[in-house]
Coordinates of C-alpha atoms and ligand atoms in Angstrom, one line a residue:
M13 CA 67.3 122.7 75.3
N14 CA 64.5 125.2 75.9
T15 CA 61.9 122.6 75.0
M16 CA 63.5 120.3 77.5
Y17 CA 63.4 123.0 80.2
E18 CA 59.8 123.8 79.3
S19 CA 58.9 120.1 79.7
L20 CA 60.2 120.4 83.3
G21 CA 58.1 123.5 83.9
V22 CA 60.7 126.2 83.4
S23 CA 59.4 129.0 81.2
R24 CA 61.3 130.6 78.3
E25 CA 61.4 133.9 80.2
V26 CA 63.1 132.3 83.2
S27 CA 65.7 130.3 81.2
D28 CA 66.5 133.4 79.1
F29 CA 67.1 135.5 82.3
A30 CA 69.3 132.7 83.7
E31 CA 71.4 132.6 80.6
T32 CA 72.2 136.3 80.9
I33 CA 73.4 135.7 84.5
L34 CA 75.4 132.6 83.4
A35 CA 77.2 134.5 80.7
G36 CA 78.9 136.6 83.4
L37 CA 80.1 133.6 85.4
E38 CA 82.3 131.8 82.9
E39 CA 85.5 132.9 84.5
R40 CA 84.4 131.9 88.0
F41 CA 83.3 128.5 86.8
H42 CA 86.6 128.0 85.0
E43 CA 88.4 128.6 88.3
I44 CA 86.1 126.1 90.1
D45 CA 86.9 123.5 87.4
E46 CA 90.6 124.1 88.0
T47 CA 90.3 123.6 91.7
A48 CA 88.3 120.4 91.0
E49 CA 91.0 119.2 88.7
Y50 CA 93.7 119.8 91.3
N51 CA 91.7 118.1 94.0
Q52 CA 90.8 115.2 91.7
L53 CA 94.5 114.6 91.1
K54 CA 95.1 114.8 94.9
V55 CA 92.5 112.1 95.6
I56 CA 93.8 109.8 92.8
K57 CA 97.4 110.2 94.1
A58 CA 96.2 109.4 97.6
M59 CA 94.6 106.3 96.4
Q60 CA 97.6 105.2 94.3
D61 CA 100.0 105.9 97.2
A62 CA 97.9 103.7 99.5
R63 CA 97.7 101.0 96.9
V64 CA 93.9 100.8 96.7
S65 CA 92.9 97.5 95.1
A66 CA 89.7 95.6 94.4
E67 CA 90.0 93.7 97.6
C68 CA 89.5 96.9 99.5
F69 CA 85.8 96.8 98.5
E70 CA 85.1 93.5 100.2
T71 CA 82.6 93.4 103.0
S72 CA 83.5 92.4 106.6
S73 CA 81.3 91.5 109.5
G74 CA 81.7 90.7 113.2
Y75 CA 84.7 92.3 114.9
G76 CA 86.2 93.4 111.6
Y77 CA 89.8 92.5 112.5
N78 CA 92.3 93.1 109.8
D79 CA 89.8 94.9 107.6
R80 CA 92.1 95.9 104.8
G81 CA 89.5 98.0 103.0
R82 CA 88.8 100.0 106.1
D83 CA 92.5 100.5 107.1
T84 CA 93.5 101.4 103.5
L85 CA 90.6 103.9 103.3
E86 CA 91.8 105.6 106.5
E87 CA 95.3 105.8 104.9
V88 CA 93.7 107.4 101.8
Y89 CA 92.0 110.0 104.0
A90 CA 95.2 110.7 105.9
N91 CA 96.9 111.3 102.5
V92 CA 94.2 113.6 101.2
F93 CA 94.0 115.6 104.4
Q94 CA 97.8 115.5 104.8
T95 CA 97.5 114.2 108.4
E96 CA 99.3 111.3 110.1
A97 CA 96.2 109.2 110.5
A98 CA 92.4 109.2 110.1
L99 CA 89.3 107.4 111.4
V100 CA 86.7 107.0 108.6
R101 CA 83.8 104.7 109.5
P102 CA 80.1 103.9 109.1
Q103 CA 80.0 103.6 112.9
I104 CA 80.4 107.4 113.0
T105 CA 76.8 108.2 112.5
C106 CA 77.0 111.8 111.4
G107 CA 79.1 115.0 111.6
T108 CA 77.9 115.9 115.1
H109 CA 78.9 112.4 116.3
A110 CA 82.3 112.8 114.7
L111 CA 82.8 116.1 116.5
A112 CA 81.5 114.7 119.8
I113 CA 84.0 111.8 119.5
A114 CA 86.9 114.1 118.7
L115 CA 86.0 116.3 121.7
S116 CA 85.2 113.7 124.3
A117 CA 88.1 111.5 123.3
N118 CA 90.7 114.3 123.8
L119 CA 89.3 116.2 126.8
R120 CA 89.3 115.1 130.5
P121 CA 87.5 116.4 133.6
G122 CA 89.0 119.8 134.5
D123 CA 90.0 120.6 130.9
E124 CA 88.6 123.5 129.1
M125 CA 87.5 123.7 125.5
L126 CA 87.8 127.1 123.8
S127 CA 85.9 128.0 120.6
I128 CA 87.6 130.9 118.8
S129 CA 85.1 131.2 116.0
G130 CA 82.1 132.2 118.1
K131 CA 79.1 130.1 118.8
P132 CA 79.5 126.6 117.4
Y133 CA 77.0 124.8 115.2
D134 CA 73.7 124.3 116.9
T135 CA 74.0 120.6 117.5
L136 CA 77.3 121.1 119.3
E137 CA 75.5 123.2 122.0
E138 CA 74.2 120.0 123.5
V139 CA 77.5 118.1 123.0
I140 CA 79.3 120.8 124.9
G141 CA 76.5 121.4 127.4
I142 CA 75.9 125.1 126.6
R143 CA 72.3 123.8 126.4
P144 CA 72.0 121.3 129.3
S145 CA 71.9 117.8 127.8
R146 CA 72.4 114.2 129.0
G147 CA 76.0 113.0 128.5
S148 CA 77.3 116.4 127.6
L149 CA 81.0 117.4 128.2
A150 CA 79.7 119.7 131.0
E151 CA 78.4 116.7 132.8
Y152 CA 81.9 115.2 132.7
G153 CA 83.4 118.3 134.2
V154 CA 84.8 119.8 131.0
T155 CA 84.3 123.6 130.9
Y156 CA 83.7 125.8 127.8
A157 CA 84.8 129.2 126.8
Q158 CA 84.2 131.2 123.6
V159 CA 85.8 134.1 121.8
D160 CA 83.6 135.7 119.2
L161 CA 84.8 136.7 115.8
L162 CA 85.3 140.4 115.2
P163 CA 82.4 142.3 113.5
D164 CA 84.3 141.8 110.1
G165 CA 84.4 138.1 110.6
S166 CA 88.1 137.8 111.4
F167 CA 89.7 136.2 114.5
D168 CA 89.9 138.3 117.6
Y169 CA 93.6 137.6 118.4
E170 CA 93.7 139.8 121.5
G171 CA 90.5 138.0 122.8
I172 CA 92.1 134.6 122.1
R173 CA 95.3 135.5 123.9
R174 CA 93.2 136.6 127.0
A175 CA 91.0 133.5 126.9
L176 CA 93.8 131.0 126.9
R177 CA 94.0 129.6 130.4
P178 CA 96.2 127.0 132.0
Q179 CA 93.3 124.5 131.8
T180 CA 92.6 125.2 128.1
K181 CA 93.3 121.9 126.4
L182 CA 91.6 122.2 123.0
V183 CA 90.7 125.0 120.6
E184 CA 87.8 124.6 118.2
I185 CA 87.5 126.4 114.9
Q186 CA 84.4 126.1 112.7
R187 CA 85.3 126.7 109.1
S188 CA 81.8 127.0 107.7
K189 CA 79.4 129.7 108.8
G190 CA 76.7 127.0 109.2
Y191 CA 73.4 128.7 109.5
Q192 CA 74.8 132.0 110.7
T193 CA 75.4 135.1 108.7
R194 CA 79.1 135.5 109.5
P195 CA 81.5 134.9 106.6
T196 CA 83.0 131.4 106.2
L197 CA 86.7 131.2 107.2
S198 CA 89.3 130.4 104.6
V199 CA 91.9 127.7 105.2
A200 CA 94.6 130.3 105.2
Q201 CA 92.8 132.3 107.9
I202 CA 92.3 129.1 110.0
G203 CA 96.0 128.3 109.6
E204 CA 97.0 131.7 110.8
A205 CA 94.9 131.3 113.9
I206 CA 96.3 127.9 114.6
A207 CA 99.9 129.3 114.3
F208 CA 98.9 132.0 116.7
V209 CA 97.6 129.6 119.3
K210 CA 100.5 127.1 118.9
Q211 CA 103.1 129.9 119.3
L212 CA 101.6 130.8 122.7
R213 CA 100.7 127.2 123.7
P214 CA 102.2 124.4 121.6
D215 CA 100.5 121.8 123.8
I216 CA 96.9 122.9 122.8
I217 CA 95.0 120.6 120.4
C218 CA 93.5 122.6 117.5
M219 CA 90.4 121.0 116.1
V220 CA 88.6 122.2 112.9
D221 CA 85.0 121.5 112.2
N222 CA 85.5 121.1 108.5
C223 CA 81.8 120.4 107.5
Y224 CA 80.8 121.7 104.1
G225 CA 84.4 123.0 103.4
E226 CA 86.1 119.9 102.0
F227 CA 87.5 120.3 98.4
V228 CA 86.3 123.9 98.1
E229 CA 89.9 125.0 98.2
R230 CA 93.1 123.3 97.2
I231 CA 94.4 122.9 100.8
E232 CA 92.7 121.5 103.9
P233 CA 93.3 122.7 107.5
G234 CA 95.5 119.7 108.4
E235 CA 98.2 121.1 106.0
L236 CA 98.3 124.2 108.2
G237 CA 98.7 122.6 111.5
A238 CA 95.2 121.4 112.6
D239 CA 95.6 118.5 115.0
M240 CA 92.1 117.2 114.0
V241 CA 89.9 117.9 111.0
V242 CA 86.4 116.6 111.3
G243 CA 83.4 116.2 109.0
S244 CA 80.4 114.2 107.7
L245 CA 80.3 111.8 104.8
I246 CA 76.8 112.8 103.8
K247 CA 78.3 116.2 103.0
N248 CA 81.2 117.0 100.6
P249 CA 83.7 114.1 101.1
G250 CA 81.1 111.3 100.7
G251 CA 80.6 112.6 97.1
G252 CA 76.9 111.7 97.4
L253 CA 77.6 108.0 97.4
A254 CA 78.5 107.3 101.0
P255 CA 75.2 106.2 102.7
A256 CA 76.3 107.5 106.1
G257 CA 79.5 108.1 108.1
G258 CA 81.9 110.6 109.4
Y259 CA 85.7 111.2 109.5
I260 CA 88.4 112.5 111.8
A261 CA 91.8 113.1 110.2
G262 CA 94.6 114.2 112.4
T263 CA 97.7 113.5 114.4
L264 CA 98.2 109.8 115.3
A265 CA 97.9 110.7 119.0
C266 CA 94.6 112.4 118.6
V267 CA 93.1 109.9 116.1
E268 CA 94.0 107.0 118.4
Q269 CA 92.3 108.7 121.3
C270 CA 89.2 109.0 119.1
A271 CA 89.4 105.3 118.2
F272 CA 89.5 104.3 121.8
R273 CA 86.5 106.5 122.4
L274 CA 84.5 105.3 119.4
T275 CA 85.0 101.6 120.0
S276 CA 86.4 100.7 123.4
P277 CA 89.5 101.3 125.5
G278 CA 91.9 98.5 124.5
L279 CA 90.3 97.9 121.1
G280 CA 90.6 101.2 119.3
R281 CA 91.0 101.1 115.6
E282 CA 91.4 97.3 115.4
V283 CA 87.7 96.6 115.4
G284 CA 84.7 97.9 113.4
A285 CA 83.2 95.9 110.5
N286 CA 82.6 97.7 107.3
F287 CA 79.2 96.1 106.4
G288 CA 79.9 96.4 102.7
V289 CA 80.0 100.2 102.4
M290 CA 83.6 100.4 101.4
Q291 CA 83.1 100.8 97.6
S292 CA 80.7 103.7 98.2
F293 CA 83.2 105.4 100.6
Y294 CA 86.0 105.1 98.1
Q295 CA 84.0 105.9 95.0
G296 CA 82.3 108.8 96.8
L297 CA 85.7 110.3 97.8
F298 CA 86.8 109.9 94.2
L299 CA 83.8 111.9 93.0
A300 CA 83.9 114.4 95.8
P301 CA 86.0 117.1 94.1
T302 CA 83.8 117.4 91.1
V303 CA 80.6 117.0 93.1
T304 CA 81.7 119.8 95.4
A305 CA 82.5 121.9 92.3
A306 CA 78.9 121.3 91.0
A307 CA 77.5 122.4 94.3
L308 CA 79.7 125.5 94.3
K309 CA 78.6 126.5 90.8
G310 CA 75.0 126.2 92.0
A311 CA 75.7 128.4 95.0
I312 CA 77.4 131.1 92.9
F313 CA 74.7 130.9 90.3
A314 CA 71.9 131.4 92.9
A315 CA 73.8 134.2 94.5
N316 CA 74.0 136.1 91.2
V317 CA 70.4 135.4 90.2
Y318 CA 68.9 136.6 93.4
E319 CA 71.3 139.4 93.9
K320 CA 70.3 140.7 90.4
L321 CA 66.7 140.5 91.6
G322 CA 67.5 142.8 94.5
F323 CA 67.7 140.3 97.4
S324 CA 70.5 140.2 99.9
V325 CA 72.6 137.1 99.5
V326 CA 75.4 135.7 101.7
P327 CA 78.0 135.2 100.4
N328 CA 77.4 137.8 97.7
G329 CA 77.7 137.1 94.0
T330 CA 81.4 137.9 93.7
E331 CA 83.0 136.8 97.0
D332 CA 85.5 134.0 97.2
R333 CA 84.0 130.8 98.5
H334 CA 85.2 128.6 101.4
D335 CA 82.1 126.4 101.8
I336 CA 79.1 125.4 99.7
I337 CA 76.3 127.1 101.7
Q338 CA 74.3 129.9 100.1
A339 CA 71.8 132.1 102.0
V340 CA 69.2 134.2 100.2
E341 CA 67.3 136.7 102.3
F342 CA 63.8 137.2 101.0
G343 CA 62.4 139.4 103.8
F344 CA 59.0 137.7 103.5
P345 CA 57.9 134.2 104.3
E346 CA 56.3 133.5 100.9
G347 CA 59.7 133.8 99.3
V348 CA 61.3 131.1 101.5
I349 CA 58.3 128.8 100.9
A350 CA 58.3 129.3 97.1
F351 CA 62.0 128.8 96.9
C352 CA 61.8 125.5 98.8
E353 CA 58.9 124.4 96.7
G354 CA 60.9 125.0 93.5
I355 CA 63.9 123.1 94.8
Q356 CA 61.7 120.2 95.8
S357 CA 60.0 120.1 92.4
A358 CA 63.5 119.8 90.7
A359 CA 64.5 116.7 92.6
P360 CA 64.9 113.2 91.0
V361 CA 63.3 111.7 94.1
D362 CA 60.0 112.9 95.8
S363 CA 59.6 115.7 93.2
Y364 CA 55.8 115.4 93.4
V365 CA 55.5 116.3 97.2
T366 CA 55.1 119.9 98.4
P367 CA 57.2 120.9 101.4
E368 CA 55.4 122.8 104.2
P369 CA 56.6 124.7 107.2
W370 CA 56.2 122.7 110.5
A371 CA 57.2 122.9 114.1
M372 CA 60.4 120.8 114.1
P373 CA 61.8 119.7 117.4
G374 CA 64.7 121.8 118.5
Y375 CA 63.7 125.0 116.6
D376 CA 62.0 128.1 118.0
S377 CA 60.0 128.7 114.8
D378 CA 58.4 126.7 112.0
V379 CA 60.9 125.4 109.5
I380 CA 60.5 124.4 105.9
M381 CA 62.8 121.9 104.3
A382 CA 63.2 120.8 100.7
A383 CA 65.1 117.6 99.8
G384 CA 64.6 114.9 97.3
A385 CA 67.7 112.9 98.0
F386 CA 69.0 109.4 97.3
V387 CA 70.6 109.3 100.7
Q388 CA 68.2 110.6 103.4
G389 CA 69.3 113.8 105.0
S390 CA 72.2 114.2 102.6
S391 CA 73.1 117.8 102.2
I392 CA 75.6 117.4 99.4
E393 CA 72.5 116.6 97.4
L394 CA 70.5 119.6 96.4
S395 CA 68.6 120.8 99.5
A396 CA 67.2 123.9 101.0
D397 CA 65.7 124.9 104.3
G398 CA 64.6 128.0 106.1
P399 CA 63.1 129.0 109.4
I400 CA 59.8 130.9 109.0
K401 CA 61.0 134.0 111.0
P402 CA 62.7 137.3 110.1
P403 CA 64.8 138.0 108.1
Y404 CA 63.1 135.1 106.1
A405 CA 66.2 133.7 104.7
V406 CA 66.6 130.4 102.9
Y407 CA 69.8 128.4 103.2
F408 CA 70.6 126.1 100.3
Q409 CA 73.4 123.8 99.4
G410 CA 74.4 120.8 97.3
G411 CA 73.7 119.4 93.9
L412 CA 75.5 116.3 92.8
T413 CA 75.8 117.6 89.3
W414 CA 75.8 121.2 88.0
P415 CA 72.8 120.7 85.6
H416 CA 70.7 119.5 88.6
A417 CA 71.8 122.4 90.7
K418 CA 71.0 124.8 87.8
L419 CA 67.5 123.2 87.3
G420 CA 66.8 123.6 91.1
I421 CA 67.6 127.3 91.0
L422 CA 65.5 127.8 87.8
K423 CA 62.6 126.0 89.4
S424 CA 62.9 128.1 92.5
L425 CA 62.8 131.2 90.4
Q426 CA 59.9 129.9 88.3
R427 CA 57.9 129.4 91.5
L428 CA 58.6 132.9 92.7
V429 CA 57.6 134.3 89.3
E430 CA 54.4 132.3 89.2
K431 CA 53.4 133.5 92.6
E432 CA 54.2 137.0 91.6
L433 CA 56.8 137.4 94.3
V434 CA 59.4 138.7 91.9
R435 CA 59.4 140.3 88.5
L436 CA 62.2 139.6 86.0
P437 CA 64.0 142.6 84.7
Ligands
PLP503 C1 76.3 119.8 109.3 C2 77.3 120.4 110.2 C3 77.5 119.8 111.5 C4 76.8 118.5 111.9 O1 76.8 117.5 111.0 P1 75.5 116.5 111.0 O2 76.0 115.4 110.1 O3 74.3 117.2 110.6 O4 75.4 115.9 112.4 C5 78.5 120.4 112.3 N1 79.1 121.5 111.9 C6 78.8 122.1 110.8 C7 79.5 123.4 110.5 C8 77.9 121.6 109.9 O5 77.6 122.2 108.7

């Protein structure tokens, strides 16, 4: 084994250090495997109940009427997420698009949307119109209000009560911290907040941005009353195989609204060819529980490695996990750059390129990104990025297999050691 690691540029010193960290993680990894086992059974049961058959993988073109593969897949998603219905399509281009559909389909001029988990994910700022943008909800006369989480990361129930107004139509909850430093919300916490809102105002639609959270726990927000659960297929539920796409699982009423918005009034769910992606959608979902487990192990391993070396990590090495994102705060730019170089050099694709910070559109500082993915932009595959500004933190996620996630972290550490940015104990 050591020879193999050495052939990939990992020194004996680095792998020995890693093994001492791993020795302490056996119990955590066992729990993750059990969650994966539970979720694997859940997915298989959902596929059996929907009577998935080989015909479901056939391609369709044109209008896509009576597309059995597509309709059955949507039934499978509804079963997995314990909702009445689901919309799962290659025509949903990404997570932001899925969220934009869910919002614009269910809000009308004069309605207000209320985020109760603080500032939403960056790309939603333009969807909502917090940052002026063409076609935003604000342009259509939908207003926005926000209640921040309390300093300890929990819901501000008093604030929520005060913020509910007669025109409040939809409440948004973001499960993952995204690229913020707040803790990620657990499904149980989200369920409690939904119950609180519903008890005051049963008519309000509760929508959960579920990105990066799928299959990390045994339950999903739909089981605790969410009216819509929304995410991207190039994150957890695509299992690394879906080449693009998004999903919205929820009540029949909400999902139908979304379908009429995605395609056209009058057409709804009836149209939408599958272009031959069905097998990858089904098989990706089938793999998603174990792929998510691999990514989670990588995140926990990294947290423990870098914590041991004295860096601040979010979540920390022992915390419960509710998404797959790991942040490591280096405090100096060279750390972020070396980490990303290491991740890149561990990739199966584009391992020979060197990532460099650059002025990406939409960001207020240079950003460095590492990804050598089979599906472009896929962040269930091992990937890392960091803005070159204080506190010089790197955010990393993914790994389709645990051995790859492990190699990525070893290579990141190797790079830091070579550049004399850290010294192993
Ligand atoms: C990734 C992400 C999104 C947006 O998804 P894209 O596929 O990148 O458009 C929205 N919310 C959260 C919390 C995310 O992590």
